[in-house]
mmCIF file of C-alpha atoms in Angstrom:
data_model
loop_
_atom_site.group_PDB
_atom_site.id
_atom_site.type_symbol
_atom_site.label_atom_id
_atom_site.label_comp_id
_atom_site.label_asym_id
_atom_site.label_seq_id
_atom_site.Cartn_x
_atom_site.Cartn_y
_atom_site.Cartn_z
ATOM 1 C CA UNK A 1 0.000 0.000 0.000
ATOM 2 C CA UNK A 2 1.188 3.331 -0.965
ATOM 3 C CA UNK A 3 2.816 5.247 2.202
ATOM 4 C CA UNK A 4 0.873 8.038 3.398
ATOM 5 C CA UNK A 5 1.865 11.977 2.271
ATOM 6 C CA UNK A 6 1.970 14.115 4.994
ATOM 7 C CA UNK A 7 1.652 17.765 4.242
ATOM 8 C CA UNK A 8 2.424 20.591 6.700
ATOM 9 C CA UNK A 9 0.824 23.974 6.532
ATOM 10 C CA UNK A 10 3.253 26.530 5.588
ATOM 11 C CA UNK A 11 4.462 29.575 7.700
ATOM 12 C CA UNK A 12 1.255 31.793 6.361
ATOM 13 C CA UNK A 13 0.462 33.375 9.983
ATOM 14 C CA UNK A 14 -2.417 31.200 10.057
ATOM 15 C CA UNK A 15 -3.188 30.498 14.177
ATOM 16 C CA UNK A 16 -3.607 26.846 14.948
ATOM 17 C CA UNK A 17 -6.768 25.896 16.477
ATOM 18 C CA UNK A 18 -6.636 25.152 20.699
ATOM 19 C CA UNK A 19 -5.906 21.820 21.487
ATOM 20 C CA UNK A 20 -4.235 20.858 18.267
ATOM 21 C CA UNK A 21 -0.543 20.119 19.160
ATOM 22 C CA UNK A 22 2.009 18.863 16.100
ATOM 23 C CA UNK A 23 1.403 15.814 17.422
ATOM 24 C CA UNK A 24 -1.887 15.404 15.955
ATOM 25 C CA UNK A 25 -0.917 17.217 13.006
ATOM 26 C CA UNK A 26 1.672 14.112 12.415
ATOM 27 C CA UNK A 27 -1.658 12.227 11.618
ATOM 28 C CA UNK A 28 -2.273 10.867 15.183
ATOM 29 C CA UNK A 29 -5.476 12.585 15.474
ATOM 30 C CA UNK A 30 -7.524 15.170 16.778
ATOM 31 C CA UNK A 31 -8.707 13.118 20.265
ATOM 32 C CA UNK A 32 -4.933 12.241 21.018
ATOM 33 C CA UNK A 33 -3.960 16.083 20.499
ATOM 34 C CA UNK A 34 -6.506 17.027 22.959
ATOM 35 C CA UNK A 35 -5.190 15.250 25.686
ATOM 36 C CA UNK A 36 -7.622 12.699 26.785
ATOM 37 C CA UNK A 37 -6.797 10.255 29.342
ATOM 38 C CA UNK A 38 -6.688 6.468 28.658
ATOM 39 C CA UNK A 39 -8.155 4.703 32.055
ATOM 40 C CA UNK A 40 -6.633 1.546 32.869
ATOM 41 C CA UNK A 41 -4.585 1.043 29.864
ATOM 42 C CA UNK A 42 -2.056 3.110 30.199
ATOM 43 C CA UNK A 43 -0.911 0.659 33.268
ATOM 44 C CA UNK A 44 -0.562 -2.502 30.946
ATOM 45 C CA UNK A 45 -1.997 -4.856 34.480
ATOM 46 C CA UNK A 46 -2.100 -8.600 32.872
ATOM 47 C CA UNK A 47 -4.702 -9.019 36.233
ATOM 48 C CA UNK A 48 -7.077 -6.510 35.166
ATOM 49 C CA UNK A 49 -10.486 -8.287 36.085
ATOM 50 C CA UNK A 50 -13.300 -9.032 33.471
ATOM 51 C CA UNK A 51 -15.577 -6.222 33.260
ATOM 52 C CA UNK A 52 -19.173 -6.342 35.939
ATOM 53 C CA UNK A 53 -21.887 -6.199 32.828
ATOM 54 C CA UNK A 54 -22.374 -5.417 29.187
ATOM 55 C CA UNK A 55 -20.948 -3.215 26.928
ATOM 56 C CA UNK A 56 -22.479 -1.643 23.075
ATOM 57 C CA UNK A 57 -20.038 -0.199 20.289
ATOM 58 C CA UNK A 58 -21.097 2.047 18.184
ATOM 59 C CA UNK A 59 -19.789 1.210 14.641
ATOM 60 C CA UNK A 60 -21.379 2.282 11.351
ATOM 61 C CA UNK A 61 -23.568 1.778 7.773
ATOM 62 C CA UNK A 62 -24.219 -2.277 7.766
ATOM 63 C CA UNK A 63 -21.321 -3.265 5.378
ATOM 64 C CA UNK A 64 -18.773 -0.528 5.915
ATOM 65 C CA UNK A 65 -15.775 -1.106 7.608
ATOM 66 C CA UNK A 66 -16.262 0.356 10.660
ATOM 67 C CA UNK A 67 -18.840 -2.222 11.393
ATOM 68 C CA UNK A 68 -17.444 -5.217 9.916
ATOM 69 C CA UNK A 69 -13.939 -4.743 11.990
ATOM 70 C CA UNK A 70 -15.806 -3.450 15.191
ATOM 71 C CA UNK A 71 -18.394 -6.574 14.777
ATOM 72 C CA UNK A 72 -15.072 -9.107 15.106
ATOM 73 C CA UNK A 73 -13.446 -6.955 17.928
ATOM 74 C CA UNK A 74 -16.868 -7.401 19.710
ATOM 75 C CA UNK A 75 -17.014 -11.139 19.043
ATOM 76 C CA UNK A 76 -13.354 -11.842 20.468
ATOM 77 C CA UNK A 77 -13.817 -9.076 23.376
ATOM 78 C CA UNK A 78 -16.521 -11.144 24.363
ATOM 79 C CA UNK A 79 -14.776 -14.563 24.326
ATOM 80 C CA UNK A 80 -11.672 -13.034 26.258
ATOM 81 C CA UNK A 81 -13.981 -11.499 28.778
ATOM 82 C CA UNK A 82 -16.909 -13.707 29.415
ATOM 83 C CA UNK A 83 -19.030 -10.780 28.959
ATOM 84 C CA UNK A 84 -20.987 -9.573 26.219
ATOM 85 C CA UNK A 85 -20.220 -6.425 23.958
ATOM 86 C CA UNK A 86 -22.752 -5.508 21.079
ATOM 87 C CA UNK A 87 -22.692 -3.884 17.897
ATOM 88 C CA UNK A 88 -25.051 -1.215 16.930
ATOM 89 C CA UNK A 89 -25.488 -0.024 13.112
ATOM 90 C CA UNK A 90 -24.871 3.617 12.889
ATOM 91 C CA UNK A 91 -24.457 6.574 10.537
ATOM 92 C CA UNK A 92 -20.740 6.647 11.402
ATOM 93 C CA UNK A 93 -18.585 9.504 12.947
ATOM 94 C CA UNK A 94 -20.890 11.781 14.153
ATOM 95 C CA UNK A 95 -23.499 9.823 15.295
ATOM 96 C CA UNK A 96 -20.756 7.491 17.211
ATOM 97 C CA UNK A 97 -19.606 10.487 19.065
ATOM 98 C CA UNK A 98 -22.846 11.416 19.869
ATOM 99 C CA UNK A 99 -23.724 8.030 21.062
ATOM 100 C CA UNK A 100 -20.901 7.684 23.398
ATOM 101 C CA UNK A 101 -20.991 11.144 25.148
ATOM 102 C CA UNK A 102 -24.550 10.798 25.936
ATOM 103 C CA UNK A 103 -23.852 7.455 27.045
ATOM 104 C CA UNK A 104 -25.857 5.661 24.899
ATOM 105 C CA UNK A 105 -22.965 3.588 23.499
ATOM 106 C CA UNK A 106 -19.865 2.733 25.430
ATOM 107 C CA UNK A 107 -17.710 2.783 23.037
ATOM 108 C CA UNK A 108 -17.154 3.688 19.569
ATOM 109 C CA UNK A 109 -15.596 4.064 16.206
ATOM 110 C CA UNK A 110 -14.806 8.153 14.979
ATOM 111 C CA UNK A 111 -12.364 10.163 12.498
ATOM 112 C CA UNK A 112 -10.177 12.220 13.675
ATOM 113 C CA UNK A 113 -11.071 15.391 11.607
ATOM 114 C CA UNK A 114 -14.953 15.075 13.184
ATOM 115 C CA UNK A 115 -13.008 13.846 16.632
ATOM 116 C CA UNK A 116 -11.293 17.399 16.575
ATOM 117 C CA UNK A 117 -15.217 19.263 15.710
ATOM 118 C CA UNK A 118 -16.403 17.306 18.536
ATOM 119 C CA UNK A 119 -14.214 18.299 21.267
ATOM 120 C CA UNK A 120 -13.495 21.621 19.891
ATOM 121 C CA UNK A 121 -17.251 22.345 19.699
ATOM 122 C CA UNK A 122 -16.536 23.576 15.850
ATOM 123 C CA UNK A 123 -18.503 22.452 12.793
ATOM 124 C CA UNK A 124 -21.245 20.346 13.037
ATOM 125 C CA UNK A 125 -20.718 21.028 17.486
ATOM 126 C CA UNK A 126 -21.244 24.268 17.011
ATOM 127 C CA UNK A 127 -23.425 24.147 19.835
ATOM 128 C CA UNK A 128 -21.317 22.532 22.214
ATOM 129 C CA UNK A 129 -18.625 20.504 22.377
ATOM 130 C CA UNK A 130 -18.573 16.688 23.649
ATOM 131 C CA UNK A 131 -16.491 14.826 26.561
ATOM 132 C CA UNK A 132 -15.728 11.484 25.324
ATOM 133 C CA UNK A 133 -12.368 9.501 25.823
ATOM 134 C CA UNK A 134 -9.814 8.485 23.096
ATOM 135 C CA UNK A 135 -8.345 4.402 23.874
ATOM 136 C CA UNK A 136 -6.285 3.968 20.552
ATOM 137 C CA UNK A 137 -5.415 4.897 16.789
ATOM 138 C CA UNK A 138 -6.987 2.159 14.602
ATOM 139 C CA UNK A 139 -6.434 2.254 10.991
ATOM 140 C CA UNK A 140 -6.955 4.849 8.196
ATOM 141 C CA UNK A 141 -10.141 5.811 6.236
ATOM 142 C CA UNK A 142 -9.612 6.534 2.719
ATOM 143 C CA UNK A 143 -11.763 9.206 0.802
ATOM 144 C CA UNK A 144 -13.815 6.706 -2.414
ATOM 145 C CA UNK A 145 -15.078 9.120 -5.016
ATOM 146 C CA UNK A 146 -17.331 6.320 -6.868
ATOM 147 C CA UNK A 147 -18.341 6.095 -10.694
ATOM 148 C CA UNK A 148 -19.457 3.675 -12.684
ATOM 149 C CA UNK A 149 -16.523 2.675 -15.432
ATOM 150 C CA UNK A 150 -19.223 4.056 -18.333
ATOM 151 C CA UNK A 151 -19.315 7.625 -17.009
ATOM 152 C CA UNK A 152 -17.915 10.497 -18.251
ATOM 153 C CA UNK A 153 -16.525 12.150 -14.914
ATOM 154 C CA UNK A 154 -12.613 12.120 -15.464
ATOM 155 C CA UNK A 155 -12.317 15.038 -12.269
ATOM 156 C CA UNK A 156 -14.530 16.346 -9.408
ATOM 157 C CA UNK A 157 -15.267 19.298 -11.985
ATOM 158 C CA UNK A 158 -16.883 16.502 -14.071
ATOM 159 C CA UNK A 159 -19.702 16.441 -10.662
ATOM 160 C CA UNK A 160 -21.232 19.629 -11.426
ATOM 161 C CA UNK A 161 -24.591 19.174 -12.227
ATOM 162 C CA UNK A 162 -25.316 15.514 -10.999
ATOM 163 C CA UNK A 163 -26.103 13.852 -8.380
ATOM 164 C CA UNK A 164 -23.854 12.917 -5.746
ATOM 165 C CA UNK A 165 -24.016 10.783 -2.733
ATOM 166 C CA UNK A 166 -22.179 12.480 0.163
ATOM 167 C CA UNK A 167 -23.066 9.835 2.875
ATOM 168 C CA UNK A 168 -25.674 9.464 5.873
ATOM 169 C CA UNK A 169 -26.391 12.557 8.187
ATOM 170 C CA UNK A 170 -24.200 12.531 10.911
ATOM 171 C CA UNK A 171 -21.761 10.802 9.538
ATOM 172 C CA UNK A 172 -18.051 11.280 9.267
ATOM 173 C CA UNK A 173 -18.557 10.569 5.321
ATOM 174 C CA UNK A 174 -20.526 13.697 4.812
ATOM 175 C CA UNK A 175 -18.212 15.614 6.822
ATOM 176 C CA UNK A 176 -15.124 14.991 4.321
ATOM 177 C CA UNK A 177 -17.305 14.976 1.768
ATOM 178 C CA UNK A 178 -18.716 18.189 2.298
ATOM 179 C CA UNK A 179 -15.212 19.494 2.571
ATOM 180 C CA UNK A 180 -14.096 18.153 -0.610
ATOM 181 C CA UNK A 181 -16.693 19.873 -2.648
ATOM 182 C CA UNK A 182 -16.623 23.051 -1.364
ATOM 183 C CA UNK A 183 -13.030 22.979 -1.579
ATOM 184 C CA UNK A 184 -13.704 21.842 -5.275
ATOM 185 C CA UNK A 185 -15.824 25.289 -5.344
ATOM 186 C CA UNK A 186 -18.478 22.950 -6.958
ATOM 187 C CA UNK A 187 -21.478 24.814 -6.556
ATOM 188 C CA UNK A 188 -24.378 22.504 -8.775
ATOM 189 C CA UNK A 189 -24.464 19.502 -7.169
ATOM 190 C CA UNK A 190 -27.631 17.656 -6.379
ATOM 191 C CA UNK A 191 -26.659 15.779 -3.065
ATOM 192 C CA UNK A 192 -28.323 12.891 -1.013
ATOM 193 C CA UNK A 193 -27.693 11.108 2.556
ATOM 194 C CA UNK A 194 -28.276 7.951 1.380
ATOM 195 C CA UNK A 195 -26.534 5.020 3.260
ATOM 196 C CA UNK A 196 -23.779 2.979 1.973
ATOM 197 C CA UNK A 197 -25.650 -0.145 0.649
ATOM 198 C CA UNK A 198 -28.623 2.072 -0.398
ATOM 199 C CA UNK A 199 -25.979 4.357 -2.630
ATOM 200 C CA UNK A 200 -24.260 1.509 -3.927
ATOM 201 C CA UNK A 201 -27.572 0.157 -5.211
ATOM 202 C CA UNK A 202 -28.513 3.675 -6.606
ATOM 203 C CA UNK A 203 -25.618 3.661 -8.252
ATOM 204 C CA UNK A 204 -25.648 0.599 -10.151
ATOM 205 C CA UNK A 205 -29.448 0.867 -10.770
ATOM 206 C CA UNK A 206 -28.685 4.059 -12.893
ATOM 207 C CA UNK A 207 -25.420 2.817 -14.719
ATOM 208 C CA UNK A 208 -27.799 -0.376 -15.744
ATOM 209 C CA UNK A 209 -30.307 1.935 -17.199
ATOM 210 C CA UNK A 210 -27.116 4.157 -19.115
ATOM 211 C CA UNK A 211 -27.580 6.728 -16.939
ATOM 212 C CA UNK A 212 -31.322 7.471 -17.667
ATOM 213 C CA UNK A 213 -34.342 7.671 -14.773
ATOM 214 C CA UNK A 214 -33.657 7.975 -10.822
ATOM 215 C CA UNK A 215 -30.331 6.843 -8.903
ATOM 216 C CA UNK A 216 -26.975 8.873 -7.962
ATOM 217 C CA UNK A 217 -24.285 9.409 -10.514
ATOM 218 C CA UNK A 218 -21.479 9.475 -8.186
ATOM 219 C CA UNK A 219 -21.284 8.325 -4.415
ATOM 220 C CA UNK A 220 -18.444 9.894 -1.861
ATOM 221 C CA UNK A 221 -17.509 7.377 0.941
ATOM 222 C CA UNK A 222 -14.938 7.580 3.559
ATOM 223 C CA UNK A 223 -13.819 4.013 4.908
ATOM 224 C CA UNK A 224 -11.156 1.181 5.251
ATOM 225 C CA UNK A 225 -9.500 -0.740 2.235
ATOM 226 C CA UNK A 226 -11.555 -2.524 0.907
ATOM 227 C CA UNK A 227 -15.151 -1.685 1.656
ATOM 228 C CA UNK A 228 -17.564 -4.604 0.469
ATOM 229 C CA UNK A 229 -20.249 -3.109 -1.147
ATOM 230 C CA UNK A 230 -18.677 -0.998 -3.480
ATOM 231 C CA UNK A 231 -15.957 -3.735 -4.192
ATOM 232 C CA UNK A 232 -19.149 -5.788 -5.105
ATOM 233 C CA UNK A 233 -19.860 -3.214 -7.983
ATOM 234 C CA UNK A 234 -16.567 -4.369 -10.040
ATOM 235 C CA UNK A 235 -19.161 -7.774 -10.441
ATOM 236 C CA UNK A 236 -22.080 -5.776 -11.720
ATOM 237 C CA UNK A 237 -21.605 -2.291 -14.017
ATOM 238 C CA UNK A 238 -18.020 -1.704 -12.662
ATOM 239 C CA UNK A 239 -16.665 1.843 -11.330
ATOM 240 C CA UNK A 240 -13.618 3.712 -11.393
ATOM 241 C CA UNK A 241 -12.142 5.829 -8.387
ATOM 242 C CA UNK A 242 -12.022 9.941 -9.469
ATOM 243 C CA UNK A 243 -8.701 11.324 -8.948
ATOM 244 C CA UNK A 244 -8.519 14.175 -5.962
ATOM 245 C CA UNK A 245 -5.006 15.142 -5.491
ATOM 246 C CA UNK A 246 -5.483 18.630 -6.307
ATOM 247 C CA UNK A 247 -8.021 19.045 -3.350
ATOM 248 C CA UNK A 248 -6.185 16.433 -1.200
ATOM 249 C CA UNK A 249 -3.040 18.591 -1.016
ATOM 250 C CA UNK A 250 -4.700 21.943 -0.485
ATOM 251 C CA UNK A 251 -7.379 20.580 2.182
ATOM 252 C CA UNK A 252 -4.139 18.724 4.141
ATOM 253 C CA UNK A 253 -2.018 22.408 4.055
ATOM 254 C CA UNK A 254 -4.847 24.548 5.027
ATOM 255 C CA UNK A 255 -7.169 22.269 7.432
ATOM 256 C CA UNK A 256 -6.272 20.525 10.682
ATOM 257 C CA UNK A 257 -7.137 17.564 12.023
ATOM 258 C CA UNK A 258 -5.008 14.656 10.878
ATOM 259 C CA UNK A 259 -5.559 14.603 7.102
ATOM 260 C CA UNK A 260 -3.300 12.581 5.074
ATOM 261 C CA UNK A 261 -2.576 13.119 1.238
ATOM 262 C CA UNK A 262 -2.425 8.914 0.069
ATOM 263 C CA UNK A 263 -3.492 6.726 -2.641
ATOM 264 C CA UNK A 264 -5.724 3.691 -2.863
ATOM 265 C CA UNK A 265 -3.547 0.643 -4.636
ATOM 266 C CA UNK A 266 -5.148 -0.867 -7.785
ATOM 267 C CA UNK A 267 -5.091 -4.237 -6.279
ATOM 268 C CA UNK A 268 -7.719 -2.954 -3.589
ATOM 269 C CA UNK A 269 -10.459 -3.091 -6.121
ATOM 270 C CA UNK A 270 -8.859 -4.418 -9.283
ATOM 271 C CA UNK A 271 -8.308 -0.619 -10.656
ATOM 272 C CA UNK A 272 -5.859 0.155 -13.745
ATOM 273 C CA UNK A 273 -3.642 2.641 -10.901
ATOM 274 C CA UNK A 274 -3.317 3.907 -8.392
ATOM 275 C CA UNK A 275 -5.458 6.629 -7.236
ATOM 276 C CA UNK A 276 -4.808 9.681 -5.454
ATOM 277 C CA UNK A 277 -6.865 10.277 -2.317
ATOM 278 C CA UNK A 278 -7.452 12.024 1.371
ATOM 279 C CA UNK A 279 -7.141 9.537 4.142
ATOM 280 C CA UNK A 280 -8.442 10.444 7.354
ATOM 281 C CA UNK A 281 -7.153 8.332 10.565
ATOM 282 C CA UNK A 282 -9.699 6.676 13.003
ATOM 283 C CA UNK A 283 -9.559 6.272 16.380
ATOM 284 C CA UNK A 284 -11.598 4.562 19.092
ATOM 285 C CA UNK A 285 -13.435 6.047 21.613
ATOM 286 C CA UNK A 286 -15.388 5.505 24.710
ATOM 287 C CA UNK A 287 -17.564 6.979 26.938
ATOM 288 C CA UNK A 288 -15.763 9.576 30.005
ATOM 289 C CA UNK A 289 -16.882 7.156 32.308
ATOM 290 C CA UNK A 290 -15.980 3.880 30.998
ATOM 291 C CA UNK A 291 -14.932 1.158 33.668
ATOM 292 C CA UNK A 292 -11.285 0.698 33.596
ATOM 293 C CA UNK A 293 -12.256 -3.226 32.720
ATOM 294 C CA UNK A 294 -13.961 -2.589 29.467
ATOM 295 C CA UNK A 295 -11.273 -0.062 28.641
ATOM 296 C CA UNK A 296 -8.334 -2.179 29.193
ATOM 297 C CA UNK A 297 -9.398 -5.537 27.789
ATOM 298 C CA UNK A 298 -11.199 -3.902 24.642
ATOM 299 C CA UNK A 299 -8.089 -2.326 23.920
ATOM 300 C CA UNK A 300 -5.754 -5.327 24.723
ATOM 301 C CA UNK A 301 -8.110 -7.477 22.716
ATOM 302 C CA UNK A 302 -7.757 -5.706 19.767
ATOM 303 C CA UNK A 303 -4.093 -5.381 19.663
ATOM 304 C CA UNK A 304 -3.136 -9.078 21.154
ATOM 305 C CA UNK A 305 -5.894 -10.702 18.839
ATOM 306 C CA UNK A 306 -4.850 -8.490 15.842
ATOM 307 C CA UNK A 307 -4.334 -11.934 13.653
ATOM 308 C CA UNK A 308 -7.819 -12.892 14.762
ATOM 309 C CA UNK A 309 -9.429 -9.594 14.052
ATOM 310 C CA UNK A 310 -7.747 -9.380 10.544
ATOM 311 C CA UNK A 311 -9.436 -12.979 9.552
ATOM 312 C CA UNK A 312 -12.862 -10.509 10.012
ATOM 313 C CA UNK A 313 -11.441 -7.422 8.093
ATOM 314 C CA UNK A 314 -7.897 -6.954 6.838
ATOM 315 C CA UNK A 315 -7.895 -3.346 7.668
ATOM 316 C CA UNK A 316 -6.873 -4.929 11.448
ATOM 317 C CA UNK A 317 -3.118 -5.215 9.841
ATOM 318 C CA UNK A 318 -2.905 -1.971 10.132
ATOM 319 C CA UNK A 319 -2.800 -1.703 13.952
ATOM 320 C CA UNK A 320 0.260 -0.421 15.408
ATOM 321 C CA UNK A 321 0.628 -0.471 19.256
ATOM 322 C CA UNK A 322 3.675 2.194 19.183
#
């Protein structure tokens, strides 16, 4: 897999956000850069007892990676510990945050670009921002601009005018992928908030009909290599991955919060090349509150089991305990 690009803003005078320390603008992510406190893990006990009751971790749209990976971690937490953890299907990033500092969900899955929003009470926090906890750095979303190998879009220019998929509401895919077209200055684009399965099928429904009656013409997704349901699509009308450099680079100098300028390989999805793309690091997260049980063994699970977790989604080679 092609090594990730990172880009630092240059001397322009431009005042760095509070909270954001180079640390986090190395890539390791807006909840690390804040500071947050890792109960229990940070003292690496081998005695640590099993956790008193349940736990529920929030992951994301059925199929995506986030709930693929988190719906193995769940399954070996809860053979390690004797004690159940759940899944729940969510619309990713946002909603996950949410979740966890209202304590509906224990623990969950985030970006760190929406991680930063959230505890910065910027962006879609305007309003206030969240207390949640930050346990470890998983893997990497990468930024999918989706068409079907019949279109005609060659660049994001190529967008204005159709009809986009920019992800689920309160999700961390329509955060990025808000940000990419406005930093495209693409100003005619019919979007939707459809979710991932629901786009994919949109998708393909319109390339079958050559791009006549209802459907989206593109979809933006934000998510681990590979992501099922639009691998699925090379079986069925077949798609190609729009180039994004261009924005890539200029979003990673002038915006915070852990963006990476990468690629996705062509072996990934059985693409010509390799394509240019904004990768986005994820972390996982847990409630303020969290017993130091749950925190310790969900954490040690996922890094001691890593050969386990990748037989559920490769993305869990990626893990990196330093």
């Amino acid at each position: 897999m092609d090594r990730p690009r990172l880009l630092t803003p240059a001397g322009n005078g431009r005042v760095r956000p509070a909270g954001l320390t180079r640390r986090s603008l190395l890539g390791l992510g807006a909840a690390a850069a804040a500071g947050l406190a890792v109960p229990g893990c940070s003292r690496g006990r081998s005695d640590e007892p099993a956790p008193a009751g349940p736990a529920t971790l929030a992951t994301g749209n059925q199929g995506g990676v986030y709930n693929v990976f988190g719906g193995g971690l769940a399954k070996l937490v809860s053979e390690v510990t004797g004690m159940e953890m759940t899944t729940l299907v969510t619309n990713g990033s946002v909603d996950n945050l949410q979740r966890v500092a209202a304590m509906k969900a224990d623990l969950g899955f985030t970006t760190s670009d929406t991680a930063l929003n959230a505890y910065e009470g910027t962006g879609l926090f305007s309003s206030g921002g969240l207390k949640f906890t930050a346990l470890a750095r998983t893997y990497d979303n990468y930024v999918h601009v989706v068409v079907p190998t019949a279109s005609d879009v060659t660049e994001l220019k190529d967008l204005e005018g159709l009809t986009v998929n920019v992800g689920p509401l309160n999700s961390g895919t329509k955060v990025v992928a808000d940000l990419i077209l406005s930093t495209a200055r693409l100003r005619n684009v019919k979007t939707t908030n459809l979710s991932l399965t629901d786009a994919v099928e949109q998708l393909r429904q319109k390339a079958d009909a050559q791009g006549r009656g209802p459907g989206i013409d593109a979809l933006i997704w934000s998510g681990g290599l590979p992501t099922s349901p639009i691998a699925a699509l090379q079986k069925t009308v077949g798609f190609r991955l729009v180039d994004i450099s261009i924005v890539a680079e200029e979003i990673s100098l002038k915006r915070f919060g852990g963006y990476i300028v990468s690629s996705i390989p062509p072996s990934v999805y059985g693409l010509a090349s390799s394509v240019p793309t904004l990768a986005v690091p994820n972390y996982l997260i847990a409630r303020p509150n969290l017993s130091d049980s749950w925190a310790w063994w969900t954490v040690n699970t996922m890094f001691r089991r890593q050969n386990d977790l990748m037989t559920s989604h490769q993305e869990a080679s990626s893990l990196d305990p330093r």
